[in-house]
Rosetta silent file (secondary structure, phi, psi, omega in degrees, C-alpha in Angstrom):
SEQUENCE: AGASQLYWDKANSRLGIGTTSPDRILHLANNSPELILEELDQAADQKKWRIWSSAGKLSFQSLTDAITGSSLPVMEIMRGGVVTISGTPSINGANRALLALTDRTDLAADIGCGLHFGGIYTAGGATAEWAGIKGGKANATSGDYGGYLAFMTRPNGSATAERMRIDSAGNVGIGTTTPVSKLDVAGGARVGADSTCNASKAGMLAWNANTLQVCTDAGTFTNIASASGGSSQWLNGASG
SCORE:     score description
SCORE:     0.000 S_00000001
   1 L     0.000  152.085  179.032   34.604   28.751  -30.869 S_00000001
   2 L   -74.778  167.431 -177.661   31.877   30.463  -32.833 S_00000001
   3 L   -61.676  -28.759 -178.560   28.900   32.143  -31.213 S_00000001
   4 L   -76.024  -13.855 -178.945   26.682   29.183  -32.138 S_00000001
   5 L   -99.888  -41.248 -178.941   28.948   26.793  -30.143 S_00000001
   6 E  -137.673  120.836 -174.915   29.783   28.778  -26.992 S_00000001
   7 E  -136.084  130.328  177.016   27.760   31.784  -25.847 S_00000001
   8 E  -107.648  117.060  176.604   27.927   33.819  -22.618 S_00000001
   9 E   -89.617   92.690 -174.168   24.764   35.706  -21.675 S_00000001
  10 L   -63.112  -38.087 -176.497   26.340   38.412  -19.512 S_00000001
  11 L   -61.899  -35.704 -176.570   23.035   40.025  -18.535 S_00000001
  12 L  -111.550    3.109 -178.482   21.703   36.796  -16.972 S_00000001
  13 L    53.755   54.520 -179.898   25.042   35.077  -16.132 S_00000001
  14 E  -127.426  141.910  178.953   24.223   32.061  -18.294 S_00000001
  15 E  -110.372  126.846  177.340   26.443   29.908  -20.462 S_00000001
  16 E  -110.847  130.047  174.029   25.098   28.372  -23.648 S_00000001
  17 E  -116.130  112.397 -176.029   26.841   25.542  -25.477 S_00000001
  18 L    85.252    6.125  178.139   25.285   24.989  -28.867 S_00000001
  19 L  -148.791  147.192  176.902   22.736   27.754  -28.259 S_00000001
  20 L  -101.174    7.721  178.465   22.754   31.557  -28.159 S_00000001
  21 L  -135.733   67.810 -178.828   19.764   31.750  -25.837 S_00000001
  22 L   -63.242  136.388 -179.111   20.595   29.752  -22.679 S_00000001
  23 L   -89.931  -21.455 -178.462   17.625   29.198  -20.365 S_00000001
  24 L  -135.632 -177.257 -178.219   19.656   28.362  -17.239 S_00000001
  25 L   -54.137  -40.648  174.554   23.157   28.865  -15.785 S_00000001
  26 E  -130.123  125.467 -177.583   24.382   26.082  -18.101 S_00000001
  27 E  -130.951  114.550  176.666   22.437   25.139  -21.199 S_00000001
  28 E  -102.917  127.702  178.999   23.645   22.393  -23.563 S_00000001
  29 L  -124.168  119.413 -177.809   21.906   22.123  -26.932 S_00000001
  30 L  -166.265  165.374  176.173   22.647   19.181  -29.203 S_00000001
  31 L   -65.975  -25.582  176.088   20.917   16.199  -30.777 S_00000001
  32 L  -148.575   73.943 -177.016   22.376   14.123  -27.929 S_00000001
  33 L   -66.959  143.705 -179.551   23.839   16.462  -25.268 S_00000001
  34 E  -148.555  158.341  178.100   26.074   14.882  -22.653 S_00000001
  35 E  -129.867  148.917  170.091   28.280   15.663  -19.655 S_00000001
  36 E  -113.761  124.547  175.767   31.235   13.886  -18.064 S_00000001
  37 E  -108.055  132.506 -178.353   31.561   14.238  -14.274 S_00000001
  38 E  -127.405  123.289  178.237   34.904   13.332  -12.671 S_00000001
  39 L  -100.748  102.397 -165.627   35.508   12.892   -8.943 S_00000001
  40 L   -66.031  -26.604 -175.342   39.289   13.280   -8.652 S_00000001
  41 L   -89.227    8.158  179.051   39.829   11.702   -5.219 S_00000001
  42 L   -88.838  167.220 -178.189   38.307    8.333   -6.154 S_00000001
  43 L   -69.135  165.698  179.162   40.172    5.146   -7.081 S_00000001
  44 L   -55.345  137.851  179.315   41.241    4.291  -10.603 S_00000001
  45 L    64.071   15.904  177.523   38.322    3.582  -12.953 S_00000001
  46 L  -123.640   15.795 -170.121   35.869    4.778  -10.278 S_00000001
  47 L   -99.113  -27.837 -163.990   35.989    8.518  -10.999 S_00000001
  48 E  -113.107  141.121  174.153   33.859    9.237  -14.024 S_00000001
  49 E  -126.516  145.595  175.141   30.172    9.371  -14.814 S_00000001
  50 E  -114.994  131.229  176.195   28.473   10.130  -18.104 S_00000001
  51 E  -123.954  127.685 -179.879   25.073   11.847  -18.220 S_00000001
  52 E  -149.571  161.732  179.681   23.310   12.300  -21.530 S_00000001
  53 E  -120.823  128.691  179.910   19.937   12.867  -23.140 S_00000001
  54 E  -159.562  143.137  176.383   18.794   10.941  -26.202 S_00000001
  55 L    54.879   35.167  175.746   15.538    9.612  -27.661 S_00000001
  56 L    77.742   19.516  178.568   13.467   11.399  -24.997 S_00000001
  57 E  -141.396  151.862  178.524   15.239    9.951  -21.960 S_00000001
  58 E  -102.022  127.485 -173.411   17.988   10.990  -19.529 S_00000001
  59 E  -122.090  150.365  178.924   20.657    8.332  -18.998 S_00000001
  60 E  -127.382  135.899 -176.983   23.460    7.757  -16.469 S_00000001
  61 E  -143.735  138.366  174.229   26.511    5.556  -17.071 S_00000001
  62 E   -87.309  145.209 -176.103   29.691    4.782  -15.122 S_00000001
  63 E  -128.583  156.369  170.579   32.975    5.020  -17.039 S_00000001
  64 L   -81.357  174.349  178.183   36.587    3.931  -16.633 S_00000001
  65 L   -61.850  -26.858 -179.506   39.388    6.491  -16.659 S_00000001
  66 L   -86.527   11.560 -179.961   39.825    5.786  -20.369 S_00000001
  67 L    62.439   38.750  172.394   36.151    6.801  -20.977 S_00000001
  68 L  -119.445  172.256 -179.501   35.092    3.243  -21.695 S_00000001
  69 L   160.750 -176.204  178.294   32.519    1.119  -19.974 S_00000001
  70 L   -61.060  143.984  177.634   29.359   -0.847  -20.523 S_00000001
  71 L   -75.024   -9.322 -178.565   27.243    0.414  -23.385 S_00000001
  72 L   -95.013  135.362  175.929   24.212    0.075  -21.101 S_00000001
  73 L   -71.998  152.803  176.440   23.223    2.906  -18.738 S_00000001
  74 L   -83.924  -20.233  176.845   22.853    2.151  -15.033 S_00000001
  75 E  -152.466  141.738  175.641   19.758    4.366  -14.849 S_00000001
  76 E  -132.158  138.577  175.756   17.330    5.920  -17.312 S_00000001
  77 E  -118.071  114.143  179.228   14.592    8.467  -16.673 S_00000001
  78 E   -75.996  156.868 -179.020   11.908    8.595  -19.357 S_00000001
  79 L   -60.098  -29.016  178.567   10.232   11.881  -20.176 S_00000001
  80 L   -81.501   -0.825  176.873    6.974   10.563  -18.704 S_00000001
  81 L   102.507   -2.648  178.322    8.655    9.888  -15.348 S_00000001
  82 L   -74.387  132.165 -178.482    9.333    6.132  -15.656 S_00000001
  83 E  -113.553  132.336  176.288   12.703    5.181  -14.081 S_00000001
  84 E  -118.666  128.254  177.567   14.726    2.115  -15.077 S_00000001
  85 E  -119.687  131.322  179.625   17.671    0.905  -12.955 S_00000001
  86 L  -142.522  156.783  179.961   19.963   -1.876  -14.161 S_00000001
  87 L   158.464 -165.105  177.885   23.323   -3.281  -13.209 S_00000001
  88 L  -105.038  108.546 -176.694   25.099   -5.960  -11.179 S_00000001
  89 L   -59.699  137.495  179.117   23.684   -6.015   -7.631 S_00000001
  90 L  -135.607   -5.253 -178.779   26.329   -5.805   -4.914 S_00000001
  91 E   -84.071  129.392  177.739   24.445   -4.627   -1.819 S_00000001
  92 L    60.818   31.282  170.922   23.873   -7.315    0.837 S_00000001
  93 H    53.836 -115.568 -172.871   25.425  -10.071   -1.254 S_00000001
  94 H   -66.690  -13.444 -179.801   22.971  -12.822   -2.129 S_00000001
  95 H   -72.512  -14.037  170.641   19.963  -10.546   -1.537 S_00000001
  96 L    56.366   50.794 -178.648   20.675   -8.982   -4.955 S_00000001
  97 E   -84.513  129.165  173.293   19.520   -5.447   -4.164 S_00000001
  98 L   -98.488  -18.334 -178.734   19.520   -2.918   -7.009 S_00000001
  99 L  -136.366  125.334  179.390   17.947   -0.165   -4.910 S_00000001
 100 L  -117.875  125.954  177.435   18.760    0.620   -1.271 S_00000001
 101 L  -113.666  128.254 -176.768   16.627    3.019    0.807 S_00000001
 102 L  -127.818  129.978  177.381   17.978    4.157    4.194 S_00000001
 103 L   -93.115  125.133 -179.539   16.204    6.185    6.891 S_00000001
 104 L   -97.877   13.408  176.281   18.543    8.536    8.830 S_00000001
 105 L   -63.592  150.019  179.165   15.990    9.316   11.545 S_00000001
 106 L   -54.875  152.063 -177.985   17.232    8.883   15.133 S_00000001
 107 L   -50.850  128.002  177.351   17.067    5.354   16.581 S_00000001
 108 L  -171.958  159.648  173.725   13.506    4.244   17.355 S_00000001
 109 L   -67.177  146.499  174.634   11.102    1.410   16.671 S_00000001
 110 L    75.171    1.775  172.733    9.309    1.545   13.308 S_00000001
 111 L   -68.273  153.659 -178.384   11.789    3.879   11.580 S_00000001
 112 E   159.771 -173.679 -176.315   12.407    2.815    8.015 S_00000001
 113 E  -125.803  160.691  179.773   11.692    3.507    4.379 S_00000001
 114 E  -153.326  177.557  173.591    8.970    2.606    1.961 S_00000001
 115 E  -119.578  132.709  179.170    7.472    2.996   -1.446 S_00000001
 116 E  -113.814  142.676 -176.887    4.115    4.681   -1.878 S_00000001
 117 E  -120.273  134.524 -179.486    1.823    4.166   -4.855 S_00000001
 118 E  -162.417 -169.792 -179.295   -0.788    6.609   -6.052 S_00000001
 119 E   177.596 -168.183 -179.367   -2.151    8.523   -8.979 S_00000001
 120 E   -76.835  130.704 -178.891   -4.837   10.854  -10.271 S_00000001
 121 L  -125.232    1.538  175.966   -8.228   10.268   -8.654 S_00000001
 122 L  -129.236  158.389  177.173  -10.314   13.277   -9.788 S_00000001
 123 L   -63.177  -22.945  179.496  -11.298   14.684  -13.166 S_00000001
 124 L   -82.511   -3.224  175.912   -9.450   17.842  -12.121 S_00000001
 125 L    94.100    8.507  177.797   -6.136   15.987  -11.874 S_00000001
 126 L   -66.606  145.557 -179.323   -5.728   15.804   -8.071 S_00000001
 127 E  -112.493  158.355  178.745   -3.472   12.997   -6.885 S_00000001
 128 E  -151.751  157.616  173.785   -3.583   10.739   -3.846 S_00000001
 129 E   -89.763  137.971  178.701   -1.696    7.848   -2.297 S_00000001
 130 E  -131.305   -3.410  175.690   -3.600    4.570   -2.193 S_00000001
 131 E  -163.462  165.888  179.578   -1.103    1.847   -1.236 S_00000001
 132 E  -167.042  164.387  174.600    2.413    1.338    0.045 S_00000001
 133 E  -131.194  136.094 -178.753    5.186   -1.007    1.182 S_00000001
 134 E  -138.159  138.737  169.948    7.490   -0.224    4.107 S_00000001
 135 E  -105.084  125.049 -174.124   10.513   -1.842    5.718 S_00000001
 136 E  -131.009  159.836  177.104   10.781   -0.891    9.398 S_00000001
 137 E   -75.709  133.272 -173.700   12.899   -1.516   12.496 S_00000001
 138 L   -71.412  -25.589 -176.630   11.278   -4.110   14.739 S_00000001
 139 L  -154.574 -179.397 -178.661   12.241   -2.440   18.021 S_00000001
 140 L  -100.976   15.268 -176.592   14.149    0.457   19.592 S_00000001
 141 L   -78.009  125.940  177.991   17.082   -1.648   20.811 S_00000001
 142 L   -66.099  134.616 -179.929   20.505   -0.315   19.836 S_00000001
 143 L    87.912   -8.430  179.595   22.526   -2.850   17.856 S_00000001
 144 L   -99.421  113.835 -178.323   19.445   -4.907   16.915 S_00000001
 145 L  -104.005   20.194  173.503   18.797   -4.730   13.175 S_00000001
 146 L   -59.859  138.405 -177.178   15.765   -7.037   13.120 S_00000001
 147 E  -141.383  172.397  179.364   13.139   -5.646   10.781 S_00000001
 148 E  -133.106  163.634  175.104    9.725   -6.205    9.257 S_00000001
 149 E  -119.534  123.152 -177.143    8.004   -5.625    5.928 S_00000001
 150 E  -113.532  143.924  177.977    4.580   -3.971    6.022 S_00000001
 151 E  -117.829  130.941 -173.898    1.943   -3.743    3.273 S_00000001
 152 E  -125.671  148.224  171.758   -0.576   -0.897    3.342 S_00000001
 153 E  -136.179  169.486 -176.701   -3.777    0.044    1.534 S_00000001
 154 L  -133.665  120.051  173.268   -6.177    2.971    1.767 S_00000001
 155 L   -80.353  158.229  178.188   -9.974    2.916    1.774 S_00000001
 156 L   -62.273  131.690  178.037  -11.870    5.887    0.415 S_00000001
 157 L    87.730    1.178 -178.777  -12.268    8.581    3.060 S_00000001
 158 L  -134.155  172.050  179.288   -9.522    7.261    5.358 S_00000001
 159 L   -83.401  162.673  174.731   -5.757    7.290    5.706 S_00000001
 160 L   -63.674  136.091 -177.971   -3.406    4.591    4.476 S_00000001
 161 E  -137.768  151.037  178.905   -3.150    1.793    7.039 S_00000001
 162 E   -69.859  134.665  179.815   -1.101   -1.376    7.457 S_00000001
 163 E  -115.878  -29.666 -177.730   -2.953   -4.531    6.420 S_00000001
 164 E  -145.805  145.450 -179.403   -0.275   -7.222    6.411 S_00000001
 165 E  -138.517  139.202  168.337    3.154   -7.672    8.010 S_00000001
 166 E  -109.153  115.809 -174.540    6.027  -10.127    7.642 S_00000001
 167 L   -84.981 -178.829 -174.295    8.027   -9.942   10.879 S_00000001
 168 L   -66.098  -19.130  178.112   11.734  -10.561   11.454 S_00000001
 169 L   -91.491   -2.315 -178.461   11.084  -14.280   12.105 S_00000001
 170 L    90.258    3.150  176.462    9.206  -14.707    8.824 S_00000001
 171 L   -73.531  141.470 -179.042    5.764  -14.882   10.457 S_00000001
 172 E  -107.884  124.905  176.877    2.960  -13.356    8.384 S_00000001
 173 E  -114.839  127.895  174.470    0.240  -11.345   10.092 S_00000001
 174 E  -111.971  114.755 -176.843   -2.963  -10.272    8.337 S_00000001
 175 L    83.728    3.813  177.930   -4.836   -7.722   10.403 S_00000001
 176 L  -142.506  145.673  177.918   -2.203   -7.901   13.143 S_00000001
 177 L   -98.672    1.545 -179.238    1.267   -6.392   13.570 S_00000001
 178 L  -129.805   64.782 -179.663    2.377   -9.099   16.039 S_00000001
 179 L   -65.537  141.422 -178.070    1.974  -12.490   14.313 S_00000001
 180 L  -114.103    3.590  176.860    2.850  -15.468   16.533 S_00000001
 181 L  -145.795  175.293 -177.076    2.846  -18.207   13.880 S_00000001
 182 L   -57.385  -31.781  171.993    3.785  -18.616   10.222 S_00000001
 183 E  -138.639  119.311 -177.968    0.303  -17.324    9.351 S_00000001
 184 E  -126.345  112.374 -176.701   -1.693  -15.328   11.887 S_00000001
 185 E  -110.310  118.773  176.506   -5.044  -13.955   10.714 S_00000001
 186 L   -92.527   85.792 -175.325   -6.925  -11.494   12.936 S_00000001
 187 L   141.513 -174.717 -179.117  -10.381  -12.081   11.489 S_00000001
 188 L   -73.863  154.237  176.474  -12.152  -14.633    9.369 S_00000001
 189 L  -131.742  143.678 -176.036  -10.398  -16.725    6.749 S_00000001
 190 L  -126.199  136.116  173.035  -11.978  -18.436    3.750 S_00000001
 191 L  -117.548  151.263 -178.902  -10.841  -21.422    1.678 S_00000001
 192 L  -109.749 -170.993 -176.754  -12.359  -22.477   -1.602 S_00000001
 193 L   -77.014  142.095  172.757  -12.838  -25.694   -3.526 S_00000001
 194 L  -156.736  110.278 -174.300   -9.884  -27.796   -4.669 S_00000001
 195 L   -87.756   -4.649 -176.563  -10.531  -31.373   -5.715 S_00000001
 196 L   -98.489  121.876  177.486   -6.887  -32.313   -6.247 S_00000001
 197 L  -130.344  125.450  173.596   -5.017  -33.844   -3.323 S_00000001
 198 L  -146.245  177.645 -174.185   -1.574  -35.429   -3.530 S_00000001
 199 H   -59.787  -32.531 -179.283    1.508  -35.721   -1.322 S_00000001
 200 H   -70.583  -16.551  179.612    2.895  -32.378   -2.527 S_00000001
 201 H  -104.184   11.983 -178.127   -0.281  -30.659   -1.257 S_00000001
 202 L   -53.410  130.959 -178.456   -0.245  -32.299    2.199 S_00000001
 203 L    96.955   -8.101  179.592   -1.682  -29.918    4.803 S_00000001
 204 L   -71.109  136.841  173.026   -3.846  -28.003    2.314 S_00000001
 205 E   -97.471  143.229  178.026   -7.352  -27.061    3.435 S_00000001
 206 E  -145.917  152.263  177.975  -10.219  -27.117    0.941 S_00000001
 207 E  -112.479  100.678 -176.871  -13.982  -26.567    1.000 S_00000001
 208 E  -122.056  128.418  176.152  -15.561  -29.229   -1.174 S_00000001
 209 L    51.200   50.287  178.799  -19.272  -30.134   -1.330 S_00000001
 210 L    61.739   24.762 -179.151  -20.101  -28.217    1.886 S_00000001
 211 E  -131.797  132.680  174.684  -17.299  -30.031    3.704 S_00000001
 212 E   -85.154  124.538 -175.095  -14.033  -28.687    5.144 S_00000001
 213 E  -127.845  155.583  173.420  -11.250  -31.101    4.247 S_00000001
 214 E  -122.583  136.808  178.748   -7.510  -31.452    4.793 S_00000001
 215 E   -83.586  130.530 -175.296   -5.183  -33.109    2.300 S_00000001
 216 L   -98.467  170.103  176.811   -3.028  -35.804    3.968 S_00000001
 217 L   -60.158  -24.411 -178.816    0.461  -37.154    3.270 S_00000001
 218 L   -78.460   -6.057  179.806   -1.217  -40.168    1.681 S_00000001
 219 L    83.428   22.430  177.645   -2.695  -37.970   -1.024 S_00000001
 220 L  -128.040  154.530  177.689   -6.282  -38.303    0.159 S_00000001
 221 E   -81.791  141.422  168.074   -8.706  -35.867    1.772 S_00000001
 222 E  -115.791  129.848 -179.114   -9.822  -36.219    5.382 S_00000001
 223 E   -75.361  136.868  179.295  -13.090  -34.525    6.314 S_00000001
 224 E  -108.113  -48.757 -179.151  -12.940  -32.104    9.241 S_00000001
 225 E  -149.830  154.524 -178.588  -16.371  -30.455    9.338 S_00000001
 226 E  -132.832  146.139  177.317  -19.537  -30.421    7.299 S_00000001
 227 L  -123.584   27.603 -179.484  -22.322  -27.879    6.808 S_00000001
 228 H   -75.509  153.614  176.874  -24.659  -30.013    4.722 S_00000001
 229 H    71.877   16.909  176.735  -28.365  -30.098    5.368 S_00000001
 230 H    82.998    1.196  178.589  -28.425  -26.589    6.860 S_00000001
 231 L  -131.961  161.268 -179.224  -26.508  -27.592   10.020 S_00000001
 232 L  -109.539  145.902  176.406  -22.838  -27.885   10.964 S_00000001
 233 E  -152.210  145.017  173.836  -21.084  -30.843   12.486 S_00000001
 234 E   -81.067  139.241 -178.989  -17.531  -31.925   13.276 S_00000001
 235 L  -109.469  149.162 -173.867  -16.493  -35.118   11.555 S_00000001
 236 L   -95.829   61.797  172.863  -14.210  -37.760   13.000 S_00000001
 237 L    68.348   27.067  177.471  -11.642  -38.016   10.211 S_00000001
 238 L   -66.317  144.262  179.847  -13.900  -39.569    7.576 S_00000001
 239 E   -74.843  144.198  178.791  -12.242  -39.872    4.172 S_00000001
 240 L   -90.655    0.000    0.000  -13.424  -37.554    1.415 S_00000001
């Protein structure tokens, strides 16, 4: 091959392909440079990966032994840091997971993985975390894979803290990590106005005309409490 195709920089122990000035141990220069990686001990059509750069993004694709495969990459990394993952989910069957995160920390309650969200918060470019989602182990019992999903936010001047949890039974806790019912709120809760009541909304609470109401199976409101006239009173099931 000519010097412009394959170049060895002896002084720096660098190999250039398509360049005579390699910047690293291996430097590929082309309008669309690519590599094929082959893992020889894998099963047929499970050995090869293609990695290439084109149109400002780095792409990854699985290939058959004959160097064929889907024309779509399984992952793309944009130059700005955006990552796209696509494919046919196969992890955990019907749960359709495209991304699996696993914590290898020793067995304990609350071990798990999460995603943290943040960005630039000063004119000088400093970054900070301001929210997150975490999946954690519900207890420290060996063989028990019950887990929870936690949602976290961060107020200014404080650390990120859990605000809501869905436990292994499907109970939702807001302000509590130990919900005992389908919705457990540790603190005040507010409902707003909703004038529409029908059978599909049975059990809905609404605050209409200074009155707390519940929508019934019959599709009508029943009054629970009223705060009209500057005072509060419990009502004995009067219709709204």
